[in-house]
Amino acid sequence: MPNKPRDSRHGDDDSGGPRDRIAELIAPLRVRPGTKVRLPRDFDPGHTGDLVNKPAGTELLQRGVAMLADYQARLAAEHRRGLLVVLQALDAAGKDGTIRHVMSGVNPQGVRVHSFKVPSAEELGHDYLWRYGSRLPARGEIAIFNRSHYEEVLVVRVHPELLDNQQLPPSVRRRDVWEHRFHAINEFERHLSENGFRIVKLFLNVSKEEQRRRLLQRIDRPEKNWKFSAADLRERQFWDDYQKAYADMLSNTSTEWAPWYVIPADHKWFARIAAAGTIVHALMELDPQFPTLDSQARRELIQLRSALEQQ
């Protein structure tokens, strides 16, 4: 059964509360573990759920951002668990804008964003997961990977010459590299999950036509010229290869402990709502709490307050 999002035009009465509304919004975007994904058949890049236009979603986004700020404060105060947000997308899908809007209300001291570029010589001298492991969130933190360890089964797969740069021994190259990496990544994420780190994986799913429109906009609008790169155009030639690589990745690495969510990205406003909702929902399930004092500590605090009042 395909994972294609379904429109439900029943409106939002919020009868089940924010948690139920958010769960309803993101449920069709989840890749069910064990299912085979075909892009774009199974997930429509233009999907907007029951939110038919941008104004209808503005209030919901603001609500999501406020809830995210509240839960982030609790996560930091509790200091027992952490959250890793993995953000993957093709060029011009809106990764930077999504991060900027969704995280606009949080305390920047509790959030770190890492953008992974071409590996350095030092990074290539280690195993392919090394550079990602060193940038994971600490307890109480949210870390966002703007591109991530999944580049190792996406761009490296589409451009196999990059695999040669990783100095793998012949015995590794002879086996099924991608199947092995899917397994290793799943176990890497299982280890994180079992140690108190929740993983939210978002794939911003943009259509080929919408990508073309946004790339043209980068050329036509002077304030966006700096964003355009000839490399974007070269990578566009591999569109079908990337669609197959993403579909295989989604099929093999959406797990119960770290499922993928395919975020429709043709409408930026909806992509931001869906991304915020997915992150908030994960934090709701974690339900971090502000620490409470025992009776002795509370008595000491009251004494300190009394002393302060008398000054």
Tab-separated table of C-alpha atoms in Angstrom:
chain	number	residue	atom	x	y	z
A	1	MET	CA	0.000	0.000	0.000
A	2	PRO	CA	1.578	3.322	-1.009
A	3	ASN	CA	2.427	6.095	1.454
A	4	LYS	CA	0.782	8.797	-0.680
A	5	PRO	CA	-0.547	11.675	1.436
A	6	ARG	CA	-4.293	11.988	1.381
A	7	ASP	CA	-6.196	15.251	1.578
A	8	SER	CA	-8.890	15.322	4.287
A	9	ARG	CA	-11.082	18.412	3.902
A	10	HIS	CA	-12.701	18.308	7.285
A	11	GLY	CA	-11.224	21.516	8.707
A	12	ASP	CA	-9.484	22.016	12.043
A	13	ASP	CA	-11.671	22.278	15.109
A	14	ASP	CA	-8.764	21.265	17.347
A	15	SER	CA	-11.215	18.990	19.164
A	16	GLY	CA	-8.421	16.634	20.125
A	17	GLY	CA	-6.008	19.381	21.144
A	18	PRO	CA	-2.734	20.479	19.533
A	19	ARG	CA	-1.101	17.081	19.917
A	20	ASP	CA	-3.853	15.315	17.989
A	21	ARG	CA	-3.905	18.031	15.318
A	22	ILE	CA	-0.147	17.791	14.793
A	23	ALA	CA	-0.253	13.989	14.751
A	24	GLU	CA	-3.008	14.102	12.123
A	25	LEU	CA	-1.008	16.546	9.995
A	26	ILE	CA	2.219	14.548	9.908
A	27	ALA	CA	0.855	10.974	9.873
A	28	PRO	CA	0.574	10.764	6.048
A	29	LEU	CA	4.165	11.988	5.714
A	30	ARG	CA	5.708	9.138	7.697
A	31	VAL	CA	7.457	6.361	5.795
A	32	ARG	CA	6.197	3.161	7.357
A	33	PRO	CA	9.138	0.902	8.227
A	34	GLY	CA	9.438	-2.033	5.859
A	35	THR	CA	7.593	-0.422	2.937
A	36	LYS	CA	9.096	0.120	-0.485
A	37	VAL	CA	8.993	3.767	-1.574
A	38	ARG	CA	8.735	4.991	-5.152
A	39	LEU	CA	9.218	8.672	-5.872
A	40	PRO	CA	7.285	10.721	-6.735
A	41	ARG	CA	4.398	8.234	-6.914
A	42	ASP	CA	4.101	7.634	-3.182
A	43	PHE	CA	4.621	11.199	-1.936
A	44	ASP	CA	3.248	14.258	-3.700
A	45	PRO	CA	5.644	17.278	-3.489
A	46	GLY	CA	2.630	19.607	-3.819
A	47	HIS	CA	0.617	18.099	-0.949
A	48	THR	CA	-0.797	20.603	1.580
A	49	GLY	CA	-3.082	18.377	3.646
A	50	ASP	CA	-6.296	20.161	4.579
A	51	LEU	CA	-4.536	23.554	4.618
A	52	VAL	CA	-5.538	24.953	1.262
A	53	ASN	CA	-3.494	28.167	1.311
A	54	LYS	CA	-0.713	30.036	3.093
A	55	PRO	CA	-2.910	32.228	5.358
A	56	ALA	CA	-4.662	29.118	6.653
A	57	GLY	CA	-1.334	27.755	7.847
A	58	THR	CA	0.221	30.906	9.311
A	59	GLU	CA	-1.390	30.584	12.734
A	60	LEU	CA	-0.558	26.880	12.906
A	61	LEU	CA	3.108	27.586	12.150
A	62	GLN	CA	3.272	30.287	14.829
A	63	ARG	CA	1.722	27.877	17.283
A	64	GLY	CA	4.222	25.187	16.363
A	65	VAL	CA	7.177	27.559	16.768
A	66	ALA	CA	5.932	28.623	20.213
A	67	MET	CA	5.456	25.010	21.305
A	68	LEU	CA	8.910	24.142	20.014
A	69	ALA	CA	10.451	26.936	22.105
A	70	ASP	CA	8.662	25.663	25.217
A	71	TYR	CA	9.733	22.054	24.723
A	72	GLN	CA	13.298	23.074	23.921
A	73	ALA	CA	13.508	24.944	27.237
A	74	ARG	CA	12.271	21.847	29.054
A	75	LEU	CA	14.740	19.612	27.185
A	76	ALA	CA	17.652	21.863	28.180
A	77	ALA	CA	16.552	22.043	31.817
A	78	GLU	CA	15.983	18.296	32.111
A	79	HIS	CA	19.430	17.603	30.615
A	80	ARG	CA	18.857	13.875	30.178
A	81	ARG	CA	17.988	13.494	26.518
A	82	GLY	CA	18.799	15.162	23.225
A	83	LEU	CA	17.261	15.603	19.789
A	84	LEU	CA	18.933	15.162	16.412
A	85	VAL	CA	17.138	16.600	13.369
A	86	VAL	CA	18.370	15.187	10.057
A	87	LEU	CA	17.495	17.366	7.074
A	88	GLN	CA	18.014	16.021	3.552
A	89	ALA	CA	16.934	17.543	0.242
A	90	LEU	CA	17.919	18.234	-3.319
A	91	ASP	CA	19.149	21.702	-4.291
A	92	ALA	CA	16.638	24.573	-3.880
A	93	ALA	CA	14.235	22.514	-1.773
A	94	GLY	CA	14.363	25.085	1.048
A	95	LYS	CA	16.571	23.572	3.756
A	96	ASP	CA	18.040	26.868	5.005
A	97	GLY	CA	14.684	28.662	5.026
A	98	THR	CA	13.044	25.789	6.867
A	99	ILE	CA	15.698	25.895	9.598
A	100	ARG	CA	15.455	29.682	9.871
A	101	HIS	CA	11.655	29.781	10.211
A	102	VAL	CA	11.079	26.673	12.300
A	103	MET	CA	13.808	27.439	14.840
A	104	SER	CA	13.058	31.179	15.020
A	105	GLY	CA	11.703	31.070	18.576
A	106	VAL	CA	14.179	28.778	20.316
A	107	ASN	CA	17.099	29.717	22.559
A	108	PRO	CA	20.148	29.643	20.243
A	109	GLN	CA	22.308	28.378	23.120
A	110	GLY	CA	20.414	25.094	23.028
A	111	VAL	CA	20.509	24.509	19.263
A	112	ARG	CA	23.446	23.759	16.990
A	113	VAL	CA	23.269	23.581	13.197
A	114	HIS	CA	25.914	21.684	11.241
A	115	SER	CA	26.160	21.969	7.449
A	116	PHE	CA	28.260	19.174	6.019
A	117	LYS	CA	30.259	20.096	2.940
A	118	VAL	CA	32.766	18.091	0.882
A	119	PRO	CA	34.804	15.914	3.300
A	120	SER	CA	38.248	17.203	4.231
A	121	ALA	CA	41.421	15.144	3.911
A	122	GLU	CA	41.291	14.474	7.651
A	123	GLU	CA	37.678	13.305	7.448
A	124	LEU	CA	38.423	11.029	4.501
A	125	GLY	CA	41.140	9.436	6.620
A	126	HIS	CA	38.464	8.064	8.986
A	127	ASP	CA	35.407	5.873	8.458
A	128	TYR	CA	32.491	7.610	6.760
A	129	LEU	CA	30.460	8.080	9.972
A	130	TRP	CA	33.307	9.655	11.967
A	131	ARG	CA	32.690	13.286	11.103
A	132	TYR	CA	28.969	12.992	11.864
A	133	GLY	CA	29.485	11.278	15.211
A	134	SER	CA	31.670	14.107	16.430
A	135	ARG	CA	28.865	16.655	15.947
A	136	LEU	CA	25.987	14.892	17.657
A	137	PRO	CA	23.932	16.800	20.260
A	138	ALA	CA	24.816	16.670	23.930
A	139	ARG	CA	22.100	15.903	26.467
A	140	GLY	CA	19.711	18.828	26.665
A	141	GLU	CA	20.560	20.004	23.147
A	142	ILE	CA	18.981	19.995	19.712
A	143	ALA	CA	21.373	19.466	16.818
A	144	ILE	CA	20.360	19.942	13.183
A	145	PHE	CA	22.291	18.226	10.419
A	146	ASN	CA	21.834	20.286	7.230
A	147	ARG	CA	22.726	17.354	5.026
A	148	SER	CA	23.971	14.412	7.026
A	149	HIS	CA	25.385	10.905	7.130
A	150	TYR	CA	22.807	10.078	4.453
A	151	GLU	CA	24.990	11.855	1.899
A	152	GLU	CA	27.034	8.651	2.078
A	153	VAL	CA	24.218	6.681	0.395
A	154	LEU	CA	22.984	9.518	-1.832
A	155	VAL	CA	25.574	11.763	-3.505
A	156	VAL	CA	28.269	9.096	-3.101
A	157	ARG	CA	25.964	6.579	-4.745
A	158	VAL	CA	25.020	8.873	-7.625
A	159	HIS	CA	28.706	9.765	-8.102
A	160	PRO	CA	30.558	6.495	-7.421
A	161	GLU	CA	33.901	8.153	-8.126
A	162	LEU	CA	33.518	9.746	-4.677
A	163	LEU	CA	33.692	6.278	-3.170
A	164	ASP	CA	37.228	5.953	-4.540
A	165	ASN	CA	38.271	8.951	-2.426
A	166	GLN	CA	37.252	7.149	0.764
A	167	GLN	CA	40.238	4.787	0.591
A	168	LEU	CA	38.189	1.664	1.279
A	169	PRO	CA	40.015	-1.672	1.266
A	170	PRO	CA	39.227	-3.989	-1.683
A	171	SER	CA	37.361	-6.428	0.572
A	172	VAL	CA	34.834	-3.700	1.435
A	173	ARG	CA	34.393	-2.640	-2.181
A	174	ARG	CA	33.645	-6.208	-3.269
A	175	ARG	CA	30.529	-6.583	-1.126
A	176	ASP	CA	27.246	-4.678	-1.430
A	177	VAL	CA	28.423	-1.304	-0.150
A	178	TRP	CA	24.970	0.288	-0.001
A	179	GLU	CA	23.257	-2.590	1.782
A	180	HIS	CA	26.090	-2.606	4.313
A	181	ARG	CA	25.803	1.163	4.828
A	182	PHE	CA	22.041	1.019	5.292
A	183	HIS	CA	22.546	-1.573	8.019
A	184	ALA	CA	25.372	0.385	9.675
A	185	ILE	CA	23.372	3.636	9.677
A	186	ASN	CA	20.319	1.899	11.150
A	187	GLU	CA	22.439	0.469	13.970
A	188	PHE	CA	24.169	3.816	14.522
A	189	GLU	CA	20.774	5.449	14.978
A	190	ARG	CA	19.492	2.588	17.144
A	191	HIS	CA	22.482	3.115	19.456
A	192	LEU	CA	21.681	6.829	19.743
A	193	SER	CA	17.996	6.127	20.399
A	194	GLU	CA	18.765	3.599	23.119
A	195	ASN	CA	20.985	6.161	24.828
A	196	GLY	CA	18.356	8.871	25.062
A	197	PHE	CA	18.713	10.721	21.761
A	198	ARG	CA	15.604	11.083	19.622
A	199	ILE	CA	16.133	11.276	15.855
A	200	VAL	CA	13.801	13.197	13.532
A	201	LYS	CA	14.538	12.628	9.848
A	202	LEU	CA	13.060	15.013	7.277
A	203	PHE	CA	13.347	14.731	3.504
A	204	LEU	CA	12.184	17.923	1.783
A	205	ASN	CA	10.563	16.542	-1.355
A	206	VAL	CA	10.571	19.116	-4.176
A	207	SER	CA	9.342	18.476	-7.727
A	208	LYS	CA	11.626	18.845	-10.733
A	209	GLU	CA	9.542	21.704	-12.140
A	210	GLU	CA	9.511	23.619	-8.851
A	211	GLN	CA	13.266	23.195	-8.533
A	212	ARG	CA	13.660	24.613	-12.045
A	213	ARG	CA	11.510	27.608	-11.110
A	214	ARG	CA	13.530	28.325	-7.974
A	215	LEU	CA	16.855	28.026	-9.784
A	216	LEU	CA	15.637	30.488	-12.416
A	217	GLN	CA	14.594	32.824	-9.599
A	218	ARG	CA	18.135	32.725	-8.244
A	219	ILE	CA	19.351	33.988	-11.604
A	220	ASP	CA	16.610	36.560	-12.199
A	221	ARG	CA	16.627	38.200	-8.757
A	222	PRO	CA	19.890	40.049	-7.945
A	223	GLU	CA	19.522	39.475	-4.194
A	224	LYS	CA	19.470	35.722	-4.859
A	225	ASN	CA	22.350	35.578	-7.356
A	226	TRP	CA	24.795	34.533	-4.646
A	227	LYS	CA	22.780	31.357	-4.101
A	228	PHE	CA	23.141	30.141	-7.680
A	229	SER	CA	25.901	27.709	-8.551
A	230	ALA	CA	26.686	26.008	-11.826
A	231	ALA	CA	27.023	22.834	-9.736
A	232	ASP	CA	23.263	22.996	-9.062
A	233	LEU	CA	22.618	22.779	-12.773
A	234	ARG	CA	25.070	19.908	-13.222
A	235	GLU	CA	23.461	17.951	-10.390
A	236	ARG	CA	20.033	18.477	-11.952
A	237	GLN	CA	21.160	16.253	-14.836
A	238	PHE	CA	21.179	13.369	-12.350
A	239	TRP	CA	17.599	13.962	-11.206
A	240	ASP	CA	16.353	10.428	-11.939
A	241	ASP	CA	19.399	8.877	-10.283
A	242	TYR	CA	18.793	10.929	-7.150
A	243	GLN	CA	15.108	9.993	-7.080
A	244	LYS	CA	16.064	6.306	-7.138
A	245	ALA	CA	18.756	6.789	-4.490
A	246	TYR	CA	16.347	8.674	-2.204
A	247	ALA	CA	13.624	6.064	-2.685
A	248	ASP	CA	16.045	3.266	-1.800
A	249	MET	CA	17.287	5.217	1.221
A	250	LEU	CA	13.733	5.837	2.484
A	251	SER	CA	12.815	2.181	1.960
A	252	ASN	CA	15.830	0.816	3.830
A	253	THR	CA	16.405	3.286	6.658
A	254	SER	CA	12.944	4.259	7.924
A	255	THR	CA	12.852	2.368	11.213
A	256	GLU	CA	10.619	2.265	14.277
A	257	TRP	CA	13.281	4.092	16.294
A	258	ALA	CA	14.103	6.649	13.555
A	259	PRO	CA	11.398	6.899	10.858
A	260	TRP	CA	11.642	9.166	7.842
A	261	TYR	CA	9.096	11.908	7.147
A	262	VAL	CA	8.754	13.047	3.539
A	263	ILE	CA	7.945	16.755	3.712
A	264	PRO	CA	6.141	18.143	0.620
A	265	ALA	CA	8.341	21.097	-0.375
A	266	ASP	CA	6.731	22.685	-3.446
A	267	HIS	CA	4.927	25.106	-1.106
A	268	LYS	CA	7.481	26.534	1.311
A	269	TRP	CA	4.840	27.628	3.805
A	270	PHE	CA	3.512	24.088	4.135
A	271	ALA	CA	6.989	22.559	4.288
A	272	ARG	CA	7.765	24.769	7.293
A	273	ILE	CA	4.521	23.842	9.041
A	274	ALA	CA	5.102	20.126	8.452
A	275	ALA	CA	8.739	20.302	9.572
A	276	ALA	CA	7.832	22.202	12.733
A	277	GLY	CA	4.986	19.792	13.447
A	278	THR	CA	7.219	16.744	13.080
A	279	ILE	CA	9.861	18.137	15.450
A	280	VAL	CA	7.267	19.283	17.993
A	281	HIS	CA	5.543	15.903	17.885
A	282	ALA	CA	8.821	14.145	18.668
A	283	LEU	CA	9.381	16.456	21.638
A	284	MET	CA	5.803	15.882	22.809
A	285	GLU	CA	6.479	12.161	22.858
A	286	LEU	CA	9.709	12.716	24.794
A	287	ASP	CA	7.783	15.027	27.134
A	288	PRO	CA	10.806	16.550	28.910
A	289	GLN	CA	10.063	18.116	32.287
A	290	PHE	CA	11.599	20.889	34.339
A	291	PRO	CA	13.482	19.357	37.298
A	292	THR	CA	11.684	19.399	40.643
A	293	LEU	CA	13.382	19.830	44.011
A	294	ASP	CA	13.100	17.360	46.850
A	295	SER	CA	11.746	18.560	50.212
A	296	GLN	CA	15.193	19.294	51.675
A	297	ALA	CA	16.306	21.335	48.680
A	298	ARG	CA	12.985	23.171	48.721
A	299	ARG	CA	13.424	24.122	52.382
A	300	GLU	CA	16.914	25.424	51.650
A	301	LEU	CA	15.561	27.475	48.771
A	302	ILE	CA	12.906	29.043	51.005
A	303	GLN	CA	15.578	29.956	53.554
A	304	LEU	CA	17.683	31.588	50.864
A	305	ARG	CA	14.663	33.523	49.684
A	306	SER	CA	14.008	34.784	53.185
A	307	ALA	CA	17.616	35.911	53.515
A	308	LEU	CA	17.424	37.703	50.198
A	309	GLU	CA	14.220	39.516	51.190
A	310	GLN	CA	15.889	40.843	54.341
A	311	GLN	CA	18.773	42.444	52.442
